[in-house]
mmCIF file with all atom_site columns, C-alpha atoms in Angstrom:
data_model
loop_
_atom_site.group_PDB
_atom_site.id
_atom_site.type_symbol
_atom_site.label_atom_id
_atom_site.label_alt_id
_atom_site.label_comp_id
_atom_site.label_asym_id
_atom_site.label_entity_id
_atom_site.label_seq_id
_atom_site.pdbx_PDB_ins_code
_atom_site.Cartn_x
_atom_site.Cartn_y
_atom_site.Cartn_z
_atom_site.occupancy
_atom_site.B_iso_or_equiv
_atom_site.pdbx_formal_charge
_atom_site.auth_seq_id
_atom_site.auth_comp_id
_atom_site.auth_asym_id
_atom_site.auth_atom_id
_atom_site.pdbx_PDB_model_num
ATOM 1   C CA . MET B 1 1   ? -18.793 19.684 49.829 1.00 74.00 ? 1   MET B CA 1
ATOM 2   C CA . PRO B 1 2   ? -19.678 16.453 47.985 1.00 86.00 ? 2   PRO B CA 1
ATOM 3   C CA . HIS B 1 3   ? -16.330 16.354 46.159 1.00 90.00 ? 3   HIS B CA 1
ATOM 4   C CA . ARG B 1 4   ? -14.397 16.309 49.467 1.00 90.00 ? 4   ARG B CA 1
ATOM 5   C CA . ILE B 1 5   ? -16.553 13.484 50.771 1.00 93.00 ? 5   ILE B CA 1
ATOM 6   C CA . GLY B 1 6   ? -16.335 11.761 47.400 1.00 96.00 ? 6   GLY B CA 1
ATOM 7   C CA . VAL B 1 7   ? -12.539 11.671 47.435 1.00 96.00 ? 7   VAL B CA 1
ATOM 8   C CA . ALA B 1 8   ? -12.499 10.450 51.041 1.00 96.00 ? 8   ALA B CA 1
ATOM 9   C CA . LYS B 1 9   ? -14.887 7.622  50.124 1.00 96.00 ? 9   LYS B CA 1
ATOM 10  C CA . VAL B 1 10  ? -12.723 6.598  47.173 1.00 97.00 ? 10  VAL B CA 1
ATOM 11  C CA . LEU B 1 11  ? -9.631  6.465  49.375 1.00 97.00 ? 11  LEU B CA 1
ATOM 12  C CA . SER B 1 12  ? -11.461 4.598  52.128 1.00 97.00 ? 12  SER B CA 1
ATOM 13  C CA . ALA B 1 13  ? -12.766 2.012  49.662 1.00 97.00 ? 13  ALA B CA 1
ATOM 14  C CA . LEU B 1 14  ? -9.159  1.383  48.610 1.00 97.00 ? 14  LEU B CA 1
ATOM 15  C CA . GLY B 1 15  ? -8.236  0.646  52.214 1.00 96.00 ? 15  GLY B CA 1
ATOM 16  C CA . TYR B 1 16  ? -6.473  3.935  52.948 1.00 96.00 ? 16  TYR B CA 1
ATOM 17  C CA . HIS B 1 17  ? -7.020  6.116  55.991 1.00 95.00 ? 17  HIS B CA 1
ATOM 18  C CA . ALA B 1 18  ? -8.131  9.604  54.912 1.00 95.00 ? 18  ALA B CA 1
ATOM 19  C CA . LEU B 1 19  ? -8.023  12.667 57.158 1.00 94.00 ? 19  LEU B CA 1
ATOM 20  C CA . VAL B 1 20  ? -9.731  15.848 55.961 1.00 91.00 ? 20  VAL B CA 1
ATOM 21  C CA . ILE B 1 21  ? -9.421  19.085 57.913 1.00 87.00 ? 21  ILE B CA 1
ATOM 22  C CA . ASP B 1 22  ? -11.446 22.290 57.781 1.00 87.00 ? 22  ASP B CA 1
ATOM 23  C CA . TYR B 1 23  ? -9.577  25.475 56.970 1.00 85.00 ? 23  TYR B CA 1
ATOM 24  C CA . ARG B 1 24  ? -9.320  27.983 59.773 1.00 85.00 ? 24  ARG B CA 1
ATOM 25  C CA . GLY B 1 25  ? -12.567 29.902 60.008 1.00 81.00 ? 25  GLY B CA 1
ATOM 26  C CA . PHE B 1 26  ? -14.512 27.273 58.037 1.00 80.00 ? 26  PHE B CA 1
ATOM 27  C CA . GLY B 1 27  ? -16.558 24.271 59.114 1.00 82.00 ? 27  GLY B CA 1
ATOM 28  C CA . ASP B 1 28  ? -15.769 23.432 62.728 1.00 87.00 ? 28  ASP B CA 1
ATOM 29  C CA . SER B 1 29  ? -12.443 25.276 62.763 1.00 86.00 ? 29  SER B CA 1
ATOM 30  C CA . THR B 1 30  ? -12.041 28.626 64.476 1.00 88.00 ? 30  THR B CA 1
ATOM 31  C CA . GLY B 1 31  ? -9.763  31.540 63.553 1.00 86.00 ? 31  GLY B CA 1
ATOM 32  C CA . GLU B 1 32  ? -9.037  33.308 60.283 1.00 83.00 ? 32  GLU B CA 1
ATOM 33  C CA . PRO B 1 33  ? -7.495  31.664 57.212 1.00 82.00 ? 33  PRO B CA 1
ATOM 34  C CA . THR B 1 34  ? -3.976  32.957 56.557 1.00 86.00 ? 34  THR B CA 1
ATOM 35  C CA . GLU B 1 35  ? -1.260  31.419 54.438 1.00 88.00 ? 35  GLU B CA 1
ATOM 36  C CA . PRO B 1 36  ? 1.186   30.812 57.323 1.00 91.00 ? 36  PRO B CA 1
ATOM 37  C CA . GLY B 1 37  ? -1.653  29.525 59.489 1.00 91.00 ? 37  GLY B CA 1
ATOM 38  C CA . LEU B 1 38  ? -2.906  27.004 56.953 1.00 91.00 ? 38  LEU B CA 1
ATOM 39  C CA . THR B 1 39  ? 0.632   25.751 56.338 1.00 94.00 ? 39  THR B CA 1
ATOM 40  C CA . THR B 1 40  ? 1.208   25.399 60.087 1.00 95.00 ? 40  THR B CA 1
ATOM 41  C CA . ASP B 1 41  ? -2.029  23.433 60.426 1.00 95.00 ? 41  ASP B CA 1
ATOM 42  C CA . ALA B 1 42  ? -1.011  21.049 57.631 1.00 95.00 ? 42  ALA B CA 1
ATOM 43  C CA . LEU B 1 43  ? 2.417   20.538 59.213 1.00 96.00 ? 43  LEU B CA 1
ATOM 44  C CA . HIS B 1 44  ? 0.767   19.780 62.542 1.00 95.00 ? 44  HIS B CA 1
ATOM 45  C CA . LEU B 1 45  ? -1.525  17.228 60.886 1.00 95.00 ? 45  LEU B CA 1
ATOM 46  C CA . TYR B 1 46  ? 1.431   15.587 59.111 1.00 96.00 ? 46  TYR B CA 1
ATOM 47  C CA . ASN B 1 47  ? 3.377   15.235 62.347 1.00 95.00 ? 47  ASN B CA 1
ATOM 48  C CA . TRP B 1 48  ? 0.287   13.894 64.151 1.00 96.00 ? 48  TRP B CA 1
ATOM 49  C CA . VAL B 1 49  ? -0.265  11.282 61.434 1.00 96.00 ? 49  VAL B CA 1
ATOM 50  C CA . LYS B 1 50  ? 3.408   10.365 61.147 1.00 95.00 ? 50  LYS B CA 1
ATOM 51  C CA . GLN B 1 51  ? 3.626   9.603  64.870 1.00 95.00 ? 51  GLN B CA 1
ATOM 52  C CA . ARG B 1 52  ? 0.771   7.122  64.509 1.00 95.00 ? 52  ARG B CA 1
ATOM 53  C CA . SER B 1 53  ? 1.375   5.630  61.065 1.00 92.00 ? 53  SER B CA 1
ATOM 54  C CA . VAL B 1 54  ? 4.555   3.718  61.980 1.00 86.00 ? 54  VAL B CA 1
ATOM 55  C CA . ASP B 1 55  ? 5.960   2.566  58.608 1.00 89.00 ? 55  ASP B CA 1
ATOM 56  C CA . SER B 1 56  ? 2.896   3.305  56.500 1.00 94.00 ? 56  SER B CA 1
ATOM 57  C CA . LEU B 1 57  ? 3.207   5.734  53.627 1.00 95.00 ? 57  LEU B CA 1
ATOM 58  C CA . VAL B 1 58  ? 1.919   9.245  54.279 1.00 97.00 ? 58  VAL B CA 1
ATOM 59  C CA . CYS B 1 59  ? 0.726   11.118 51.202 1.00 97.00 ? 59  CYS B CA 1
ATOM 60  C CA . ILE B 1 60  ? -1.069  14.435 50.844 1.00 97.00 ? 60  ILE B CA 1
ATOM 61  C CA . TRP B 1 61  ? -3.888  15.291 48.449 1.00 97.00 ? 61  TRP B CA 1
ATOM 62  C CA . GLY B 1 62  ? -4.501  18.948 47.702 1.00 96.00 ? 62  GLY B CA 1
ATOM 63  C CA . HIS B 1 63  ? -7.468  20.197 45.707 1.00 94.00 ? 63  HIS B CA 1
ATOM 64  C CA . SER B 1 64  ? -7.872  23.678 44.221 1.00 90.00 ? 64  SER B CA 1
ATOM 65  C CA . LEU B 1 65  ? -6.485  26.208 46.720 1.00 86.00 ? 65  LEU B CA 1
ATOM 66  C CA . GLY B 1 66  ? -5.411  23.210 48.788 1.00 91.00 ? 66  GLY B CA 1
ATOM 67  C CA . THR B 1 67  ? -2.706  22.502 46.221 1.00 94.00 ? 67  THR B CA 1
ATOM 68  C CA . GLY B 1 68  ? -1.026  25.697 47.414 1.00 93.00 ? 68  GLY B CA 1
ATOM 69  C CA . VAL B 1 69  ? -1.257  24.557 51.025 1.00 94.00 ? 69  VAL B CA 1
ATOM 70  C CA . THR B 1 70  ? 0.114   21.184 49.937 1.00 97.00 ? 70  THR B CA 1
ATOM 71  C CA . THR B 1 71  ? 3.198   22.511 48.146 1.00 97.00 ? 71  THR B CA 1
ATOM 72  C CA . ASN B 1 72  ? 3.890   25.084 50.872 1.00 97.00 ? 72  ASN B CA 1
ATOM 73  C CA . THR B 1 73  ? 3.830   22.276 53.428 1.00 97.00 ? 73  THR B CA 1
ATOM 74  C CA . ALA B 1 74  ? 6.029   20.042 51.298 1.00 98.00 ? 74  ALA B CA 1
ATOM 75  C CA . VAL B 1 75  ? 8.686   22.765 51.078 1.00 98.00 ? 75  VAL B CA 1
ATOM 76  C CA . LYS B 1 76  ? 8.535   23.385 54.838 1.00 97.00 ? 76  LYS B CA 1
ATOM 77  C CA . LEU B 1 77  ? 9.028   19.672 55.461 1.00 97.00 ? 77  LEU B CA 1
ATOM 78  C CA . LEU B 1 78  ? 12.038  19.635 53.151 1.00 96.00 ? 78  LEU B CA 1
ATOM 79  C CA . GLU B 1 79  ? 13.553  22.437 55.222 1.00 96.00 ? 79  GLU B CA 1
ATOM 80  C CA . GLU B 1 80  ? 13.160  20.154 58.260 1.00 95.00 ? 80  GLU B CA 1
ATOM 81  C CA . GLY B 1 81  ? 14.758  17.198 56.469 1.00 95.00 ? 81  GLY B CA 1
ATOM 82  C CA . LYS B 1 82  ? 11.420  15.410 55.964 1.00 95.00 ? 82  LYS B CA 1
ATOM 83  C CA . GLN B 1 83  ? 9.104   14.808 53.050 1.00 94.00 ? 83  GLN B CA 1
ATOM 84  C CA . PHE B 1 84  ? 5.772   13.315 52.079 1.00 97.00 ? 84  PHE B CA 1
ATOM 85  C CA . ASP B 1 85  ? 5.852   9.887  50.459 1.00 97.00 ? 85  ASP B CA 1
ATOM 86  C CA . GLY B 1 86  ? 3.675   11.190 47.657 1.00 97.00 ? 86  GLY B CA 1
ATOM 87  C CA . ILE B 1 87  ? 1.772   14.285 46.556 1.00 98.00 ? 87  ILE B CA 1
ATOM 88  C CA . ILE B 1 88  ? -1.465  14.512 44.574 1.00 98.00 ? 88  ILE B CA 1
ATOM 89  C CA . LEU B 1 89  ? -2.465  17.899 43.155 1.00 98.00 ? 89  LEU B CA 1
ATOM 90  C CA . GLU B 1 90  ? -6.029  18.093 41.858 1.00 98.00 ? 90  GLU B CA 1
ATOM 91  C CA . GLY B 1 91  ? -7.269  21.130 39.945 1.00 95.00 ? 91  GLY B CA 1
ATOM 92  C CA . GLY B 1 92  ? -4.254  23.102 41.151 1.00 93.00 ? 92  GLY B CA 1
ATOM 93  C CA . PHE B 1 93  ? -3.404  26.776 40.732 1.00 89.00 ? 93  PHE B CA 1
ATOM 94  C CA . SER B 1 94  ? 0.097   27.979 39.895 1.00 89.00 ? 94  SER B CA 1
ATOM 95  C CA . ASN B 1 95  ? -0.183  30.777 42.488 1.00 85.00 ? 95  ASN B CA 1
ATOM 96  C CA . VAL B 1 96  ? -2.783  33.156 43.892 1.00 72.00 ? 96  VAL B CA 1
ATOM 97  C CA . ARG B 1 97  ? -2.849  36.866 43.034 1.00 60.00 ? 97  ARG B CA 1
ATOM 98  C CA . PHE B 1 98  ? -6.020  38.602 43.937 1.00 35.00 ? 98  PHE B CA 1
ATOM 99  C CA . ILE B 1 99  ? -5.903  42.380 44.344 1.00 32.00 ? 99  ILE B CA 1
ATOM 100 C CA . THR B 1 100 ? -6.907  44.254 41.193 1.00 33.00 ? 100 THR B CA 1
ATOM 101 C CA . ASN B 1 101 ? -8.317  47.745 40.853 1.00 35.00 ? 101 ASN B CA 1
ATOM 102 C CA . GLY B 1 102 ? -9.038  47.899 44.556 1.00 37.00 ? 102 GLY B CA 1
ATOM 103 C CA . LEU B 1 103 ? -11.524 45.007 44.452 1.00 36.00 ? 103 LEU B CA 1
ATOM 104 C CA . ILE B 1 104 ? -11.008 41.867 46.479 1.00 39.00 ? 104 ILE B CA 1
ATOM 105 C CA . GLU B 1 105 ? -11.519 38.421 45.067 1.00 48.00 ? 105 GLU B CA 1
ATOM 106 C CA . HIS B 1 106 ? -10.247 36.497 48.053 1.00 49.00 ? 106 HIS B CA 1
ATOM 107 C CA . PRO B 1 107 ? -9.502  32.811 47.387 1.00 54.00 ? 107 PRO B CA 1
ATOM 108 C CA . PHE B 1 108 ? -11.849 31.764 50.176 1.00 53.00 ? 108 PHE B CA 1
ATOM 109 C CA . SER B 1 109 ? -14.766 33.730 48.760 1.00 52.00 ? 109 SER B CA 1
ATOM 110 C CA . TRP B 1 110 ? -15.712 30.816 46.473 1.00 50.00 ? 110 TRP B CA 1
ATOM 111 C CA . PHE B 1 111 ? -17.935 29.495 49.256 1.00 49.00 ? 111 PHE B CA 1
ATOM 112 C CA . TYR B 1 112 ? -19.970 32.690 49.228 1.00 46.00 ? 112 TYR B CA 1
ATOM 113 C CA . TRP B 1 113 ? -20.196 33.388 45.509 1.00 45.00 ? 113 TRP B CA 1
ATOM 114 C CA . LYS B 1 114 ? -23.807 32.216 45.433 1.00 44.00 ? 114 LYS B CA 1
ATOM 115 C CA . PHE B 1 115 ? -24.723 35.107 47.759 1.00 42.00 ? 115 PHE B CA 1
ATOM 116 C CA . PRO B 1 116 ? -24.597 38.394 45.783 1.00 43.00 ? 116 PRO B CA 1
ATOM 117 C CA . TYR B 1 117 ? -22.053 40.925 47.089 1.00 41.00 ? 117 TYR B CA 1
ATOM 118 C CA . ILE B 1 118 ? -21.494 39.051 50.331 1.00 41.00 ? 118 ILE B CA 1
ATOM 119 C CA . GLN B 1 119 ? -17.787 38.553 49.637 1.00 48.00 ? 119 GLN B CA 1
ATOM 120 C CA . PHE B 1 120 ? -17.249 42.306 49.803 1.00 43.00 ? 120 PHE B CA 1
ATOM 121 C CA . PHE B 1 121 ? -18.770 42.456 53.267 1.00 41.00 ? 121 PHE B CA 1
ATOM 122 C CA . LEU B 1 122 ? -16.923 39.390 54.504 1.00 46.00 ? 122 LEU B CA 1
ATOM 123 C CA . PHE B 1 123 ? -13.516 39.850 52.962 1.00 49.00 ? 123 PHE B CA 1
ATOM 124 C CA . ASN B 1 124 ? -12.850 43.590 52.852 1.00 45.00 ? 124 ASN B CA 1
ATOM 125 C CA . PRO B 1 125 ? -11.310 43.313 56.355 1.00 42.00 ? 125 PRO B CA 1
ATOM 126 C CA . MET B 1 126 ? -8.823  40.863 54.823 1.00 44.00 ? 126 MET B CA 1
ATOM 127 C CA . LYS B 1 127 ? -7.427  43.243 52.187 1.00 48.00 ? 127 LYS B CA 1
ATOM 128 C CA . ASN B 1 128 ? -4.037  43.190 53.873 1.00 52.00 ? 128 ASN B CA 1
ATOM 129 C CA . ASN B 1 129 ? -4.076  39.413 54.199 1.00 60.00 ? 129 ASN B CA 1
ATOM 130 C CA . LYS B 1 130 ? -2.481  38.733 50.836 1.00 68.00 ? 130 LYS B CA 1
ATOM 131 C CA . LEU B 1 131 ? -2.275  35.078 49.914 1.00 75.00 ? 131 LEU B CA 1
ATOM 132 C CA . VAL B 1 132 ? 0.279   33.891 47.385 1.00 83.00 ? 132 VAL B CA 1
ATOM 133 C CA . PHE B 1 133 ? 0.615   30.091 47.637 1.00 88.00 ? 133 PHE B CA 1
ATOM 134 C CA . PRO B 1 134 ? 3.425   29.971 45.053 1.00 92.00 ? 134 PRO B CA 1
ATOM 135 C CA . THR B 1 135 ? 2.892   26.436 43.791 1.00 94.00 ? 135 THR B CA 1
ATOM 136 C CA . ASP B 1 136 ? 4.969   27.117 40.689 1.00 95.00 ? 136 ASP B CA 1
ATOM 137 C CA . GLU B 1 137 ? 7.973   28.194 42.781 1.00 95.00 ? 137 GLU B CA 1
ATOM 138 C CA . ASN B 1 138 ? 7.465   25.359 45.267 1.00 97.00 ? 138 ASN B CA 1
ATOM 139 C CA . LEU B 1 139 ? 7.459   22.734 42.528 1.00 98.00 ? 139 LEU B CA 1
ATOM 140 C CA . GLU B 1 140 ? 10.977  23.780 41.598 1.00 98.00 ? 140 GLU B CA 1
ATOM 141 C CA . LYS B 1 141 ? 12.123  22.716 45.088 1.00 97.00 ? 141 LYS B CA 1
ATOM 142 C CA . ILE B 1 142 ? 10.066  19.583 45.743 1.00 97.00 ? 142 ILE B CA 1
ATOM 143 C CA . ARG B 1 143 ? 11.641  16.168 45.152 1.00 95.00 ? 143 ARG B CA 1
ATOM 144 C CA . THR B 1 144 ? 8.675   14.058 46.228 1.00 96.00 ? 144 THR B CA 1
ATOM 145 C CA . PRO B 1 145 ? 6.781   11.926 43.659 1.00 98.00 ? 145 PRO B CA 1
ATOM 146 C CA . ILE B 1 146 ? 3.908   14.030 42.299 1.00 98.00 ? 146 ILE B CA 1
ATOM 147 C CA . MET B 1 147 ? 0.721   13.190 40.462 1.00 98.00 ? 147 MET B CA 1
ATOM 148 C CA . ILE B 1 148 ? -1.284  16.029 38.901 1.00 98.00 ? 148 ILE B CA 1
ATOM 149 C CA . LEU B 1 149 ? -4.982  15.400 38.230 1.00 98.00 ? 149 LEU B CA 1
ATOM 150 C CA . HIS B 1 150 ? -6.877  17.887 36.084 1.00 98.00 ? 150 HIS B CA 1
ATOM 151 C CA . ALA B 1 151 ? -10.057 17.980 34.022 1.00 98.00 ? 151 ALA B CA 1
ATOM 152 C CA . GLU B 1 152 ? -9.661  19.424 30.559 1.00 98.00 ? 152 GLU B CA 1
ATOM 153 C CA . ASP B 1 153 ? -12.948 21.304 31.037 1.00 97.00 ? 153 ASP B CA 1
ATOM 154 C CA . ASP B 1 154 ? -12.030 22.786 34.442 1.00 94.00 ? 154 ASP B CA 1
ATOM 155 C CA . HIS B 1 155 ? -13.975 26.050 34.512 1.00 89.00 ? 155 HIS B CA 1
ATOM 156 C CA . LEU B 1 156 ? -11.973 27.662 37.338 1.00 86.00 ? 156 LEU B CA 1
ATOM 157 C CA . VAL B 1 157 ? -8.378  26.642 36.564 1.00 89.00 ? 157 VAL B CA 1
ATOM 158 C CA . PRO B 1 158 ? -7.539  26.174 32.859 1.00 91.00 ? 158 PRO B CA 1
ATOM 159 C CA . PHE B 1 159 ? -5.941  22.887 31.870 1.00 95.00 ? 159 PHE B CA 1
ATOM 160 C CA . SER B 1 160 ? -2.957  24.857 30.588 1.00 93.00 ? 160 SER B CA 1
ATOM 161 C CA . VAL B 1 161 ? -2.092  25.641 34.231 1.00 93.00 ? 161 VAL B CA 1
ATOM 162 C CA . ALA B 1 162 ? -1.814  21.925 34.971 1.00 96.00 ? 162 ALA B CA 1
ATOM 163 C CA . GLN B 1 163 ? 0.428   21.495 31.944 1.00 97.00 ? 163 GLN B CA 1
ATOM 164 C CA . GLU B 1 164 ? 2.694   24.290 33.154 1.00 96.00 ? 164 GLU B CA 1
ATOM 165 C CA . ASN B 1 165 ? 2.826   22.894 36.694 1.00 96.00 ? 165 ASN B CA 1
ATOM 166 C CA . TYR B 1 166 ? 3.709   19.521 35.231 1.00 98.00 ? 166 TYR B CA 1
ATOM 167 C CA . ARG B 1 167 ? 6.455   21.026 33.089 1.00 98.00 ? 167 ARG B CA 1
ATOM 168 C CA . ILE B 1 168 ? 7.997   22.783 36.091 1.00 97.00 ? 168 ILE B CA 1
ATOM 169 C CA . ALA B 1 169 ? 7.846   19.704 38.328 1.00 98.00 ? 169 ALA B CA 1
ATOM 170 C CA . ARG B 1 170 ? 9.151   17.335 35.649 1.00 98.00 ? 170 ARG B CA 1
ATOM 171 C CA . ASN B 1 171 ? 12.084  19.579 34.864 1.00 98.00 ? 171 ASN B CA 1
ATOM 172 C CA . ALA B 1 172 ? 12.861  20.065 38.557 1.00 98.00 ? 172 ALA B CA 1
ATOM 173 C CA . GLN B 1 173 ? 12.951  16.330 39.185 1.00 97.00 ? 173 GLN B CA 1
ATOM 174 C CA . ASN B 1 174 ? 14.255  15.466 35.718 1.00 96.00 ? 174 ASN B CA 1
ATOM 175 C CA . SER B 1 175 ? 11.903  12.507 35.601 1.00 94.00 ? 175 SER B CA 1
ATOM 176 C CA . ASP B 1 176 ? 8.756   11.387 33.806 1.00 91.00 ? 176 ASP B CA 1
ATOM 177 C CA . LYS B 1 177 ? 8.364   8.558  36.328 1.00 94.00 ? 177 LYS B CA 1
ATOM 178 C CA . ARG B 1 178 ? 8.317   10.651 39.504 1.00 97.00 ? 178 ARG B CA 1
ATOM 179 C CA . VAL B 1 179 ? 6.016   13.296 38.041 1.00 98.00 ? 179 VAL B CA 1
ATOM 180 C CA . LYS B 1 180 ? 2.766   12.357 36.299 1.00 98.00 ? 180 LYS B CA 1
ATOM 181 C CA . LEU B 1 181 ? 0.021   14.401 34.678 1.00 98.00 ? 181 LEU B CA 1
ATOM 182 C CA . VAL B 1 182 ? -3.338  12.629 34.407 1.00 98.00 ? 182 VAL B CA 1
ATOM 183 C CA . SER B 1 183 ? -5.912  14.479 32.323 1.00 98.00 ? 183 SER B CA 1
ATOM 184 C CA . PHE B 1 184 ? -9.657  13.817 32.175 1.00 98.00 ? 184 PHE B CA 1
ATOM 185 C CA . ASP B 1 185 ? -11.527 14.348 28.918 1.00 98.00 ? 185 ASP B CA 1
ATOM 186 C CA . GLY B 1 186 ? -13.613 17.499 28.892 1.00 98.00 ? 186 GLY B CA 1
ATOM 187 C CA . LYS B 1 187 ? -16.555 15.529 27.461 1.00 98.00 ? 187 LYS B CA 1
ATOM 188 C CA . LEU B 1 188 ? -16.946 13.845 30.863 1.00 98.00 ? 188 LEU B CA 1
ATOM 189 C CA . GLY B 1 189 ? -18.129 17.116 32.409 1.00 97.00 ? 189 GLY B CA 1
ATOM 190 C CA . TYR B 1 190 ? -16.116 16.901 35.619 1.00 97.00 ? 190 TYR B CA 1
ATOM 191 C CA . LEU B 1 191 ? -15.234 20.602 35.629 1.00 94.00 ? 191 LEU B CA 1
ATOM 192 C CA . HIS B 1 192 ? -13.325 21.660 38.789 1.00 93.00 ? 192 HIS B CA 1
ATOM 193 C CA . ASN B 1 193 ? -14.876 19.425 41.432 1.00 94.00 ? 193 ASN B CA 1
ATOM 194 C CA . GLY B 1 194 ? -15.976 16.185 39.786 1.00 96.00 ? 194 GLY B CA 1
ATOM 195 C CA . LEU B 1 195 ? -12.909 13.991 39.293 1.00 98.00 ? 195 LEU B CA 1
ATOM 196 C CA . TYR B 1 196 ? -13.906 11.759 42.214 1.00 97.00 ? 196 TYR B CA 1
ATOM 197 C CA . ARG B 1 197 ? -16.735 10.412 40.019 1.00 97.00 ? 197 ARG B CA 1
ATOM 198 C CA . ASP B 1 198 ? -14.391 8.914  37.437 1.00 98.00 ? 198 ASP B CA 1
ATOM 199 C CA . PRO B 1 199 ? -14.521 5.088  37.546 1.00 98.00 ? 199 PRO B CA 1
ATOM 200 C CA . ALA B 1 200 ? -10.835 4.872  36.631 1.00 98.00 ? 200 ALA B CA 1
ATOM 201 C CA . LEU B 1 201 ? -9.712  7.002  39.592 1.00 98.00 ? 201 LEU B CA 1
ATOM 202 C CA . PRO B 1 202 ? -9.129  4.081  42.014 1.00 97.00 ? 202 PRO B CA 1
ATOM 203 C CA . ASP B 1 203 ? -6.724  2.419  39.590 1.00 97.00 ? 203 ASP B CA 1
ATOM 204 C CA . ILE B 1 204 ? -5.030  5.748  38.929 1.00 97.00 ? 204 ILE B CA 1
ATOM 205 C CA . ILE B 1 205 ? -4.482  6.216  42.672 1.00 96.00 ? 205 ILE B CA 1
ATOM 206 C CA . ARG B 1 206 ? -3.124  2.691  43.095 1.00 93.00 ? 206 ARG B CA 1
#
């Protein structure tokens, strides 16, 4: 996943500590990816970091499906009287709906798309594991500063989704200062995974 490593390198070069975890059932993590499970894992990571960060800011960066995990976690923290110091949503969905005509297009099947038909063998057992990740609904509740990053040529999530997420978040917080939408020209060819290559990204993050 060069884009994951790319973002981590950008953050590290800026002097920030970056922790990146594998979803359950992927990489070195065991188990099966479920919406409650992924949210629990993110909460655990936040608490682990917060105990060790003293007074440093703790922000969360969610990419693609990870934006759903991010906003779910932010809402759970609010329910506990806590919140992130900042949220970055890159290439974010509004929500995930994935059962149509009896065929499964599970959000985690992206990793296997290059192998013909393999998602049907791997993910049919997960038909009842419906993922929602209601980012649009979560944004109505979140009061944390938010920055939305999105390429205008994103081939998986249309730029119009980013505009709608921005509209919801801006209206919820009634602020153009606490909610920002940063777009990247489609001519740059970043698509869904390439924003880390933009030379302006470090200054945008700062």
